[in-house]
């Protein structure tokens, strides 16, 4: 009888622990289609939003999505306002100094997009004297500052990639560098298809461009890291990854 | 001519489509953002008046150290841009609260964006409100306060029955201004990603590429808010000044 | 000065000094040498944006104020509408409307890229300057309206009686006296304008706030750049306030 009571209490406590405070997963408050963007009713939709749901379900965690301004998302994590970052954040050395990452859950190349009329190549030669636009606090800004600073006329830094795309359409910048999938989405839009095209992928630089996109976590938060890694592994194994990717992408974006 | 008119009509039609209240129109998002803006502005304004009342009394009746500390507070807040203050306070306040909680052995608490925004803007408003309320209290006829003191009124009752009601009519123009500043400062919270009207507008504009439409719509909403507030405060001021002699014939 | 340094002030000043020395020694300042050049550029941009927007804004505010004070309905009404709209909407929104809103119209005007204005329309600072100027003009238009109305009628009537032409009255009597009345308010408004300048960083104009943001993104240090930024702004504010006080002292005034 006593053993039964003890077991029941243990089970109830575990159940209670499972119903504890949900894990706050931070996403960027700025739209980043097709990964995460708000729809007309204010709900966040996109591949990454679906991934968050799948990974959390696979890891048996209750997750709450919290939009946070992109350029303040790492301080928000370290200050405890959110518990994890799943905002297409690449795993880089620089970021690893401040936060920790889970295993990657996708990896796509970085490309440069420019006007159709302009025959430029995706390197320092091709960008000579041009104005390049990048989003603040991204690997693309770091890459541009490191490799293209001397070649380009100016590097303009925007709060969102969308604003950079807008200025490309408006003609204020000559090129923008960003993730190939995000730019793909832009080129499918009316304005993007009319004006611009992909000029090529930039030369890889793993130090700056990182080793894929992972879940950002506080340093020392091993428990949560293990849970997320388990969730990601499960999603990759049991086919949920393909299922989620099918409506958005024609091939897997897990990358090498 | 006809083509331009048709194009114009089509443009206007699609504009209204984008703004309509139910999806695929983004109108509901914008209104929700407006509501958030109003909530934050109300909270910040209320907190500001609370801090301002304490600050004003402190500056007028407090000791020299208190007066100097309040002078530092008002000077710093009025000299540093709100954007910088918002960033500092947003991260510092949440960090400080969590560090103290951790130090005492409690769990971190999650401070919602709404609470943080209200706290930050409230602190900023408090500095300006201190000055407005101080000026208003100083404009209260000294005779009234002296008479109440002569009759033995305790300070608390004095403040509640005499000073505050008389000060209100003097303070209302300055407070009306502060309210407008509060409603417009909520836009700055878009830079920290909080979903008030400007942020919702930016998201809607980004998703649909109809920048002009949405920014104009947001402008109209803010204008309605400010003109409405102006009218409301004018009525409040007329009511607060009832019984006082008119300033000019 | 002796009256200022009461005992409690000396103690507070010493405490403040201790805090400053502690911060200098204990917080992270290793990034400062790397960004000094950029910081100097940023401060310069902030100051000239402030100065230019104030000069141009006042140039616009004087006719706006005059129109509202004495103008015929047809001039007063647009002026009043302009001031109401500017003062009723946030500067951030006005800024984004001008930059991104107008920018979104560019692709619909294909000949714009060949026009002479294109190099200016391309860059971000003209929009920042325009938004700040219009904003200042909107607020100062109200101030100038009050100032123009506040000049004693007797002065204007006397000048008229002496046969002064209208424009000379404006130039010699009305405007200088109105400006003198408005001067204390203008000092405060200049400080407010300084506090509005950081917003241009959101449209890629690199002022001192943008430099501080850049430092925060590159180094992930949260507080130190912001604290230093606050000190810079306080220093500039101090200079503005002292400048206005000196200027007010130099103007001979007989308070009747």
XYZ file of C-alpha atoms in Angstrom:
761
model
C 0.000 0.000 0.000
C 2.777 2.367 0.995
C 4.715 1.508 -2.145
C 1.648 2.211 -4.265
C 1.160 5.574 -2.594
C 4.819 6.455 -3.096
C 4.705 5.422 -6.755
C 1.532 7.397 -7.344
C 3.065 10.482 -5.729
C 6.195 10.090 -7.855
C 4.130 9.776 -11.032
C 2.004 12.773 -10.099
C 5.090 14.835 -9.355
C 6.624 13.910 -12.695
C 3.393 14.783 -14.378
C 3.372 18.010 -12.430
C 6.938 18.746 -13.457
C 6.011 18.149 -17.067
C 3.259 20.724 -16.685
C 5.737 23.222 -15.226
C 6.503 26.578 -16.824
C 6.667 26.256 -20.612
C 9.988 26.733 -22.380
C 10.051 30.183 -23.923
C 11.423 29.896 -27.436
C 12.408 33.232 -28.907
C 11.886 34.000 -32.587
C 12.752 37.194 -34.375
C 9.959 39.748 -34.222
C 10.762 40.780 -37.786
C 9.195 38.704 -40.578
C 11.658 36.265 -42.186
C 9.700 34.273 -44.737
C 9.512 31.375 -45.401
C 10.932 30.501 -41.991
C 8.781 32.661 -39.735
C 6.421 35.462 -40.580
C 3.145 36.726 -39.171
C -0.002 36.225 -41.187
C -2.920 38.595 -41.400
C -4.453 37.285 -38.193
C -1.257 37.861 -36.223
C -0.334 34.192 -35.939
C 3.262 33.258 -36.720
C 3.572 30.724 -39.538
C 6.485 29.273 -41.445
C 8.896 26.349 -41.645
C 10.724 27.319 -38.475
C 7.485 27.767 -36.537
C 6.461 24.268 -37.617
C 9.900 22.962 -36.620
C 9.579 24.499 -33.162
C 6.268 22.704 -32.709
C 7.694 19.393 -33.947
C 10.938 19.515 -31.941
C 9.140 20.472 -28.759
C 6.588 17.714 -29.257
C 9.369 15.170 -29.925
C 11.246 16.301 -26.799
C 8.015 16.291 -24.776
C 8.406 19.926 -23.801
C 5.751 22.564 -23.721
C 7.027 25.495 -25.745
C 5.782 29.045 -25.970
C 6.825 31.164 -28.933
C 7.976 34.655 -27.939
C 8.819 37.194 -30.661
C 11.849 39.299 -29.667
C 13.636 41.984 -31.676
C 16.416 40.271 -33.647
C 19.188 42.606 -32.579
C 18.317 42.074 -28.920
C 17.608 38.373 -28.986
C 20.931 37.216 -27.521
C 20.766 39.692 -24.593
C 17.178 38.546 -24.066
C 18.426 34.961 -23.788
C 21.256 35.767 -21.390
C 18.977 37.958 -19.279
C 16.496 35.127 -18.921
C 13.582 36.643 -20.797
C 13.597 33.626 -23.121
C 15.030 30.143 -22.672
C 15.998 29.276 -26.233
C 16.473 30.945 -29.605
C 15.113 29.297 -32.733
C 15.385 32.192 -35.152
C 17.564 30.896 -37.969
C 20.618 31.754 -35.900
C 23.838 30.273 -37.282
C 26.317 28.512 -35.029
C 29.462 30.674 -35.084
C 32.612 30.921 -32.960
C 31.825 34.496 -32.070
C 28.360 33.654 -30.777
C 29.675 30.572 -28.959
C 31.633 32.936 -26.713
C 28.373 34.191 -25.236
C 25.826 31.433 -25.744
C 25.654 27.734 -26.418
C 24.047 25.928 -29.335
C 22.274 22.644 -29.929
C 23.053 20.499 -32.946
C 22.162 22.097 -36.246
C 18.730 21.697 -37.753
C 19.411 23.188 -41.147
C 22.254 24.552 -43.208
C 21.858 26.498 -46.431
C 24.362 28.447 -48.514
C 24.714 32.207 -48.518
C 24.087 33.996 -51.775
C 24.264 37.476 -53.197
C 21.302 38.892 -55.100
C 21.501 41.834 -57.458
C 19.612 43.549 -60.276
C 19.134 41.530 -63.439
C 20.724 44.186 -65.590
C 23.911 44.089 -63.574
C 26.424 41.335 -64.340
C 28.209 40.948 -61.026
C 29.887 37.986 -59.407
C 29.458 37.026 -55.775
C 32.921 38.055 -54.642
C 34.984 41.124 -53.839
C 35.799 41.681 -57.530
C 32.196 41.669 -58.574
C 31.125 43.953 -55.751
C 33.736 46.609 -56.407
C 32.310 50.077 -55.894
C 28.809 48.810 -55.217
C 26.547 49.366 -52.256
C 25.844 46.159 -50.349
C 22.950 45.767 -47.946
C 22.888 43.281 -45.047
C 20.827 42.680 -41.952
C 22.214 43.796 -38.606
C 23.756 41.251 -36.258
C 23.877 38.435 -38.822
C 26.674 36.262 -40.154
C 26.158 38.125 -43.420
C 27.039 41.439 -41.827
C 30.128 39.844 -40.282
C 31.089 38.275 -43.613
C 30.628 41.519 -45.512
C 32.664 43.457 -42.961
C 35.439 40.870 -43.143
C 35.642 40.160 -46.884
C 33.998 42.993 -48.760
C 34.753 46.042 -46.636
C 37.491 47.359 -48.895
C 35.882 46.419 -52.187
C 32.414 47.853 -51.781
C 31.565 51.545 -51.744
C 29.376 51.145 -48.676
C 27.861 48.446 -46.489
C 24.373 49.488 -45.429
C 23.063 47.749 -42.354
C 19.321 47.214 -42.021
C 17.141 46.198 -39.109
C 15.461 43.485 -41.182
C 16.365 41.586 -44.328
C 13.037 42.653 -45.715
C 14.052 46.300 -45.560
C 17.258 45.465 -47.407
C 15.206 43.713 -50.098
C 12.949 46.742 -50.343
C 15.889 49.047 -50.895
C 17.255 46.664 -53.513
C 13.978 46.901 -55.396
C 13.969 50.673 -54.932
C 17.491 50.842 -56.300
C 19.116 52.303 -53.218
C 21.517 49.374 -52.894
C 23.174 47.373 -55.640
C 23.235 43.988 -53.961
C 22.265 42.162 -50.812
C 23.780 39.116 -49.167
C 21.654 36.727 -47.171
C 20.504 33.161 -46.773
C 19.638 31.542 -50.095
C 16.217 30.346 -48.959
C 15.147 33.691 -47.538
C 16.258 35.421 -50.739
C 14.556 32.735 -52.802
C 11.309 33.683 -51.144
C 11.982 37.319 -51.988
C 12.718 36.480 -55.630
C 9.416 34.624 -55.892
C 7.545 37.791 -54.976
C 6.297 40.136 -57.667
C 8.768 42.930 -57.043
C 11.682 40.570 -56.530
C 11.066 38.542 -59.663
C 10.842 41.681 -61.741
C 14.031 43.294 -60.595
C 16.624 40.866 -59.435
C 18.267 37.487 -59.574
C 20.797 35.381 -57.685
C 24.334 36.259 -58.621
C 25.966 33.308 -56.950
C 26.979 31.830 -53.639
C 29.769 33.471 -51.666
C 32.992 31.644 -50.925
C 32.573 29.637 -47.767
C 34.146 30.862 -44.552
C 33.060 28.546 -41.740
C 34.532 30.836 -39.083
C 32.154 33.584 -40.020
C 29.288 31.814 -41.769
C 29.153 29.106 -39.150
C 28.254 25.469 -39.282
C 24.532 25.608 -39.829
C 21.580 26.854 -37.842
C 21.074 25.608 -34.296
C 19.001 26.354 -31.244
C 20.604 29.083 -29.128
C 20.783 28.295 -25.421
C 22.281 29.831 -22.331
C 25.783 28.675 -21.469
C 25.602 25.841 -18.964
C 21.982 24.969 -19.697
C 22.933 21.343 -20.412
C 19.523 19.919 -19.564
C 17.682 21.990 -22.121
C 20.439 21.382 -24.683
C 20.063 17.624 -24.276
C 16.296 17.917 -24.674
C 16.558 19.971 -27.841
C 19.188 17.680 -29.331
C 16.988 14.690 -28.583
C 14.024 16.442 -30.160
C 15.943 17.398 -33.287
C 17.367 13.890 -33.672
C 13.907 12.340 -33.320
C 12.392 14.740 -35.851
C 15.123 13.891 -38.343
C 14.776 10.142 -37.780
C 11.065 9.617 -37.909
C 10.407 11.573 -41.084
C 8.729 14.586 -39.495
C 11.500 16.766 -40.957
C 10.561 15.820 -44.523
C 6.890 16.187 -43.753
C 7.352 19.712 -42.475
C 9.680 20.710 -45.310
C 7.457 19.419 -48.110
C 5.077 22.394 -48.340
C 7.984 24.842 -48.297
C 11.006 23.348 -50.028
C 11.559 20.963 -52.899
C 14.585 19.329 -51.287
C 15.944 18.859 -47.790
C 17.647 21.887 -46.290
C 19.478 19.951 -43.628
C 22.661 20.435 -45.583
C 26.045 18.844 -45.243
C -6.944 59.621 -68.242
C -9.372 56.737 -67.928
C -6.479 54.327 -67.507
C -5.022 56.407 -64.686
C -8.415 56.555 -63.022
C -8.846 52.804 -63.340
C -5.356 52.166 -62.003
C -6.068 54.601 -59.185
C -9.344 52.868 -58.389
C -7.691 49.473 -58.473
C -4.990 50.799 -56.174
C -7.556 52.158 -53.757
C -9.538 48.924 -53.861
C -6.506 46.795 -53.062
C -5.578 49.267 -50.345
C -8.922 48.757 -48.654
C -8.576 45.024 -49.106
C -5.293 45.069 -47.248
C -6.742 47.112 -44.433
C -9.960 45.217 -43.880
C -10.619 43.826 -40.463
C -10.585 40.107 -41.153
C -7.897 38.091 -42.919
C -6.524 38.436 -45.529
C -6.840 42.039 -44.423
C -4.358 43.231 -41.815
C -6.735 45.701 -40.216
C -7.314 43.582 -37.128
C -3.557 43.337 -36.543
C -3.210 47.083 -36.719
C -6.089 47.649 -34.326
C -4.633 45.108 -31.934
C -1.342 46.975 -32.121
C -3.168 50.231 -31.454
C -4.827 48.683 -28.414
C -1.433 47.533 -27.130
C -0.066 51.021 -27.692
C -2.923 52.552 -25.728
C -2.464 50.033 -22.904
C 1.244 50.746 -22.618
C 0.682 54.488 -22.848
C -1.950 54.331 -20.095
C 0.269 52.205 -17.893
C 3.322 54.346 -18.495
C 1.368 57.581 -18.008
C -0.145 56.306 -14.753
C 3.211 55.098 -13.469
C 4.758 58.372 -14.575
C 2.211 60.414 -12.630
C 2.789 58.228 -9.574
C 6.558 58.688 -9.766
C 6.064 62.349 -10.641
C 3.881 63.050 -7.608
C 6.434 61.486 -5.295
C 9.214 63.289 -7.122
C 7.470 66.654 -7.012
C 6.755 66.393 -3.296
C 10.305 65.225 -2.771
C 11.743 68.165 -4.658
C 9.575 70.679 -2.858
C 9.435 69.364 0.691
C 12.259 66.874 0.884
C 15.715 67.162 2.396
C 18.734 68.425 0.430
C 20.031 64.953 -0.438
C 16.651 63.832 -1.741
C 16.330 66.990 -3.791
C 19.742 66.495 -5.377
C 19.099 62.849 -6.150
C 15.822 63.758 -7.804
C 17.601 66.496 -9.745
C 20.080 63.896 -11.025
C 17.210 61.589 -11.977
C 15.290 64.236 -13.904
C 18.414 65.633 -15.570
C 19.696 62.248 -16.734
C 16.334 61.126 -18.067
C 15.778 64.415 -19.874
C 19.282 64.396 -21.360
C 19.488 60.840 -22.683
C 17.415 59.759 -25.703
C 14.408 57.573 -24.906
C 15.673 54.922 -27.295
C 18.908 54.526 -25.336
C 17.028 54.610 -22.023
C 14.579 51.985 -23.262
C 17.407 49.665 -24.248
C 19.349 50.181 -21.022
C 16.334 49.846 -18.751
C 14.802 46.972 -20.715
C 17.872 44.784 -20.325
C 19.152 46.193 -17.053
C 15.852 46.038 -15.185
C 15.027 42.492 -16.245
C 18.607 41.425 -15.594
C 18.712 43.102 -12.169
C 15.382 41.624 -11.117
C 16.457 38.156 -12.191
C 19.902 38.447 -10.567
C 18.375 39.464 -7.247
C 15.880 36.644 -7.447
C 18.620 34.142 -8.258
C 20.760 35.509 -5.429
C 17.910 34.883 -3.016
C 17.446 31.396 -4.335
C 14.261 31.930 -6.306
C 13.692 31.048 -9.936
C 14.010 33.590 -12.684
C 10.733 35.239 -13.461
C 9.710 36.169 -16.952
C 8.896 39.817 -17.258
C 6.490 40.238 -20.116
C 7.257 42.715 -22.851
C 4.191 44.700 -21.806
C 5.348 45.067 -18.219
C 8.887 45.964 -19.240
C 7.631 48.544 -21.741
C 5.337 50.136 -19.156
C 8.093 50.171 -16.540
C 10.638 51.745 -18.876
C 8.334 54.393 -20.348
C 6.915 55.044 -16.883
C 10.357 55.856 -15.510
C 10.955 58.245 -18.434
C 7.543 59.856 -18.008
C 8.140 60.146 -14.263
C 11.048 62.522 -14.768
C 9.027 64.889 -16.939
C 5.954 64.532 -14.718
C 8.054 65.540 -11.707
C 8.799 68.872 -13.340
C 5.231 69.441 -14.508
C 3.709 68.607 -11.133
C 6.321 70.600 -9.254
C 5.507 73.679 -11.303
C 1.799 73.084 -10.814
C 2.109 72.686 -7.036
C 4.191 75.836 -6.813
C 1.409 77.662 -8.590
C -1.111 76.758 -5.919
C -1.889 79.887 -3.884
C 0.231 79.678 -0.743
C -2.566 81.144 1.338
C -4.743 78.079 0.864
C -2.042 75.747 2.111
C -1.168 78.028 5.021
C -4.805 78.263 6.063
C -5.163 74.499 6.031
C -1.974 74.126 8.088
C -3.194 76.775 10.532
C -6.297 74.712 11.053
C -4.112 71.766 12.027
C -4.640 69.579 8.974
C -2.206 66.657 8.908
C 0.119 66.697 5.873
C -1.534 63.699 4.220
C -4.999 65.187 4.441
C -3.600 68.523 3.284
C -2.122 66.963 0.177
C -5.267 65.019 -0.623
C -7.890 67.718 0.056
C -6.132 70.945 -0.819
C -2.895 70.664 -2.815
C -3.768 67.975 -5.312
C -7.177 69.255 -6.434
C -5.880 72.807 -6.823
C -2.757 71.645 -8.577
C -4.691 69.562 -11.064
C -5.996 72.458 -13.102
C -2.491 73.880 -13.400
C -0.988 70.543 -14.260
C -3.448 69.455 -16.922
C -1.887 71.215 -19.932
C 1.533 69.766 -19.076
C 0.009 66.356 -18.376
C -1.898 66.442 -21.658
C 1.420 67.015 -23.394
C 2.971 64.123 -21.461
C 0.133 61.828 -22.496
C 0.777 62.645 -26.150
C 4.495 62.018 -25.614
C 3.622 58.665 -24.014
C 1.453 57.597 -26.950
C 4.187 58.465 -29.409
C 7.014 56.966 -27.371
C 5.274 53.588 -27.521
C 6.395 53.547 -31.153
C 9.980 53.282 -29.918
C 9.140 49.907 -28.415
C 9.007 48.651 -31.998
C 12.794 48.770 -31.883
C 12.783 46.217 -29.055
C 10.271 44.157 -30.970
C 7.196 44.672 -28.841
C 3.979 44.267 -30.795
C 2.489 47.713 -30.612
C 1.072 49.655 -33.549
C 4.322 50.656 -35.279
C 5.723 47.130 -35.048
C 2.492 45.619 -36.373
C 2.571 48.137 -39.201
C 6.139 47.233 -40.065
C 5.275 43.535 -40.061
C 2.191 44.018 -42.192
C 4.093 46.258 -44.600
C 6.920 43.743 -44.769
C 4.615 40.829 -45.471
C 2.574 42.592 -48.156
C 5.136 45.086 -49.496
C 2.438 47.772 -49.335
C 4.594 50.119 -47.264
C 2.862 53.331 -48.158
C -0.609 51.983 -47.411
C 0.185 50.642 -43.989
C 2.335 53.507 -42.792
C -0.353 55.971 -43.841
C -2.990 53.863 -42.078
C -0.903 53.796 -38.921
C -0.421 57.550 -39.187
C -4.177 58.020 -39.404
C -4.698 55.822 -36.342
C -2.118 57.757 -34.323
C -3.671 61.026 -35.458
C -7.117 59.895 -34.336
C -5.602 58.930 -30.994
C -3.862 62.260 -30.516
C -6.760 64.434 -31.669
C -9.154 62.418 -29.541
C -6.854 62.742 -26.547
C -6.552 66.470 -27.117
C -10.322 66.863 -27.075
C -10.606 64.693 -23.953
C -7.970 66.672 -22.079
C -9.581 69.955 -23.102
C -12.808 68.765 -21.496
C -10.940 67.598 -18.391
C -9.248 70.962 -18.102
C -12.537 72.834 -18.437
C -13.972 70.688 -15.666
C -10.910 71.130 -13.447
C -11.024 74.888 -13.938
C -14.716 75.160 -13.070
C -15.293 77.846 -10.534
C -12.001 79.592 -11.211
C -12.157 83.143 -12.561
C -11.619 83.342 -16.307
C -8.145 84.529 -17.357
C -9.414 86.859 -20.039
C -12.785 88.291 -20.828
C 30.374 78.305 -6.374
C 30.864 77.986 -2.596
C 27.113 77.974 -2.160
C 26.863 75.032 -4.548
C 29.327 72.842 -2.667
C 27.346 72.164 0.454
C 28.624 69.248 2.563
C 26.088 66.758 1.295
C 26.928 67.629 -2.299
C 30.610 67.004 -1.673
C 29.796 63.575 -0.269
C 27.537 62.766 -3.215
C 30.148 63.952 -5.700
C 32.734 61.723 -4.041
C 30.369 58.744 -4.192
C 29.728 59.459 -7.865
C 33.492 59.640 -8.468
C 33.954 56.282 -6.752
C 31.255 54.741 -8.947
C 32.835 56.161 -12.100
C 36.321 54.951 -11.152
C 34.961 51.505 -10.278
C 33.151 51.291 -13.620
C 36.237 52.365 -15.538
C 38.316 49.719 -13.833
C 35.868 46.819 -13.677
C 33.618 46.932 -16.730
C 34.786 45.877 -20.155
C 36.259 48.747 -22.116
C 38.666 46.838 -24.344
C 36.579 47.572 -27.393
C 36.914 51.359 -27.151
C 40.203 51.847 -29.069
C 38.932 49.788 -32.006
C 35.896 51.943 -32.557
C 37.203 55.438 -31.844
C 37.321 56.397 -35.526
C 33.827 55.157 -36.161
C 32.600 56.842 -32.986
C 34.060 60.188 -34.050
C 32.273 59.872 -37.408
C 29.071 58.968 -35.626
C 29.246 61.942 -33.279
C 29.956 64.243 -36.211
C 26.924 62.896 -38.087
C 24.703 63.301 -35.044
C 25.826 66.893 -34.542
C 25.489 68.029 -38.127
C 22.088 66.333 -38.483
C 21.018 68.178 -35.336
C 22.365 71.529 -36.489
C 21.069 71.258 -40.053
C 17.615 70.064 -39.052
C 17.314 72.893 -36.523
C 18.367 75.612 -38.940
C 16.156 74.331 -41.751
C 13.355 73.540 -39.320
C 13.353 77.066 -37.920
C 13.408 78.472 -41.424
C 10.208 76.535 -42.032
C 8.739 77.162 -38.576
C 8.823 80.950 -38.830
C 6.473 81.161 -41.828
C 4.314 78.422 -40.270
C 4.026 80.354 -37.025
C 3.400 83.632 -38.827
C 0.730 82.079 -41.017
C -1.097 80.769 -37.986
C -0.716 83.990 -36.009
C -1.951 86.485 -38.570
C -2.366 84.745 -41.853
C -5.539 84.620 -43.855
C -7.494 81.385 -43.509
C -6.072 80.012 -46.701
C -2.538 80.081 -45.296
C -3.337 79.470 -41.633
C -5.361 76.342 -42.212
C -2.708 74.280 -44.077
C -0.102 75.444 -41.573
C -2.288 74.315 -38.695
C -2.970 70.968 -40.361
C 0.720 70.413 -40.954
C 1.598 71.114 -37.330
C -1.250 68.932 -36.057
C -0.267 65.979 -38.227
C 3.415 66.227 -37.344
C 2.719 66.557 -33.637
C 0.094 63.833 -33.691
C 2.178 61.025 -35.203
C 5.395 59.455 -33.939
C 8.638 60.578 -35.542
C 9.626 56.953 -36.113
C 6.558 56.430 -38.241
C 7.191 59.644 -40.193
C 10.772 58.550 -40.779
C 9.800 55.112 -42.056
C 7.012 56.553 -44.158
C 9.450 58.903 -45.865
C 12.233 56.370 -46.366
C 10.501 53.061 -47.018
C 7.175 54.459 -48.143
C 8.710 56.707 -50.786
C 11.255 54.025 -51.562
C 8.491 51.597 -52.402
C 7.264 54.070 -55.005
C 10.585 54.263 -56.829
C 10.181 51.130 -58.959
C 6.970 52.609 -60.332
C 8.892 55.612 -61.676
C 11.443 54.067 -64.052
C 13.017 57.338 -65.201
C 13.995 58.265 -61.668
C 17.294 56.413 -61.826
C 18.498 58.579 -64.680
C 17.544 61.864 -63.100
C 20.131 64.113 -61.443
C 18.486 63.661 -58.070
C 19.140 59.952 -58.051
C 22.455 60.049 -56.131
C 20.680 61.998 -53.393
C 17.495 59.931 -53.444
C 19.599 56.798 -53.123
C 21.212 57.729 -49.864
C 19.586 57.551 -46.470
C 20.668 60.799 -44.816
C 18.508 63.144 -46.930
C 15.414 61.310 -45.689
C 16.649 61.453 -42.115
C 17.352 65.154 -42.440
C 13.973 65.767 -44.084
C 12.053 63.884 -41.390
C 13.918 65.643 -38.573
C 13.449 69.040 -40.251
C 9.709 68.564 -40.788
C 9.322 67.313 -37.237
C 11.157 70.301 -35.777
C 9.195 72.678 -37.985
C 5.915 71.130 -36.841
C 6.664 71.589 -33.162
C 8.368 74.973 -33.484
C 5.568 76.234 -35.694
C 3.355 76.009 -32.627
C 5.976 77.683 -30.452
C 6.502 80.484 -32.950
C 2.752 81.001 -33.246
C 2.602 81.673 -29.520
C 5.716 83.815 -29.707
C 4.419 85.967 -32.563
C 1.121 86.458 -30.808
C 2.879 87.309 -27.580
C 4.825 90.317 -28.867
C 3.111 93.415 -27.420
C 0.776 94.910 -29.976
C 1.948 98.370 -29.041
C 5.351 97.782 -30.616
C 3.840 96.805 -33.938
C 1.346 99.655 -33.894
C 4.070 102.189 -33.160
C 6.148 100.925 -36.047
C 3.136 101.091 -38.320
C 2.399 104.601 -37.164
C 5.907 105.587 -38.162
C 5.227 104.348 -41.644
C 7.504 101.304 -41.612
C 6.771 98.926 -44.452
C 5.298 95.602 -43.362
C 8.315 93.504 -44.230
C 10.642 95.826 -42.324
C 8.412 95.615 -39.257
C 8.660 91.845 -39.477
C 12.385 91.920 -39.953
C 13.285 94.602 -37.417
C 10.696 94.330 -34.667
C 8.336 91.401 -34.758
C 10.671 88.529 -35.597
C 13.530 89.443 -33.224
C 11.127 89.966 -30.341
C 9.292 86.741 -31.099
C 12.562 84.839 -31.231
C 13.600 86.372 -27.942
C 10.349 85.215 -26.368
C 10.771 81.744 -27.775
C 14.441 81.357 -26.847
C 14.030 79.460 -23.537
C 11.622 77.044 -25.171
C 13.905 76.661 -28.178
C 16.718 75.584 -25.897
C 14.569 72.786 -24.524
C 13.352 71.893 -28.002
C 16.932 71.615 -29.267
C 17.642 69.065 -26.566
C 14.492 67.187 -27.573
C 15.651 67.242 -31.184
C 18.994 65.775 -30.108
C 17.095 62.980 -28.427
C 15.175 62.357 -31.632
C 18.281 61.917 -33.803
C 19.007 58.272 -32.824
C 15.920 57.208 -34.725
C 17.708 57.765 -38.038
C 19.803 54.702 -37.244
C 16.783 52.609 -38.195
C 17.067 53.839 -41.780
C 20.760 53.018 -42.015
C 22.164 56.471 -41.245
C 25.281 55.825 -39.171
C 25.053 58.225 -36.233
C 26.580 57.644 -32.815
C 23.667 55.422 -31.764
C 24.213 53.212 -34.812
C 27.895 52.981 -33.894
C 26.976 51.860 -30.377
C 24.584 49.287 -31.873
C 27.381 48.067 -34.116
C 29.668 47.662 -31.098
C 26.949 45.727 -29.283
C 26.444 43.408 -32.255
C 30.142 42.813 -32.843
C 31.137 42.232 -29.243
C 27.859 41.079 -27.611
C 28.588 43.416 -24.698
C 25.222 44.797 -23.573
C 25.717 47.620 -21.109
C 29.054 49.326 -21.571
C 28.424 50.717 -25.071
C 24.987 51.942 -23.995
C 26.386 53.600 -20.873
C 29.089 55.337 -22.863
C 26.469 56.362 -25.399
C 24.351 57.872 -22.618
C 27.395 59.813 -21.377
C 28.037 61.152 -24.898
C 24.453 62.357 -25.212
C 24.556 63.950 -21.774
C 27.752 65.769 -22.730
C 26.201 67.118 -25.939
C 23.063 68.130 -24.013
C 25.190 69.944 -21.466
C 26.939 71.870 -24.225
C 23.607 72.818 -25.818
C 22.110 73.988 -22.517
C 25.186 76.015 -21.599
C 25.290 77.451 -25.103
C 21.698 78.633 -24.935
C 22.201 80.108 -21.485
C 25.209 82.056 -22.684
C 23.270 83.257 -25.702
C 20.343 84.351 -23.583
C 22.715 86.234 -21.321
C 24.130 88.127 -24.268
C 20.801 89.433 -25.490
C 20.008 92.704 -23.777
C 16.540 92.527 -22.283
C 14.655 94.842 -20.048
C 11.934 93.010 -18.233
C 9.245 95.590 -17.748
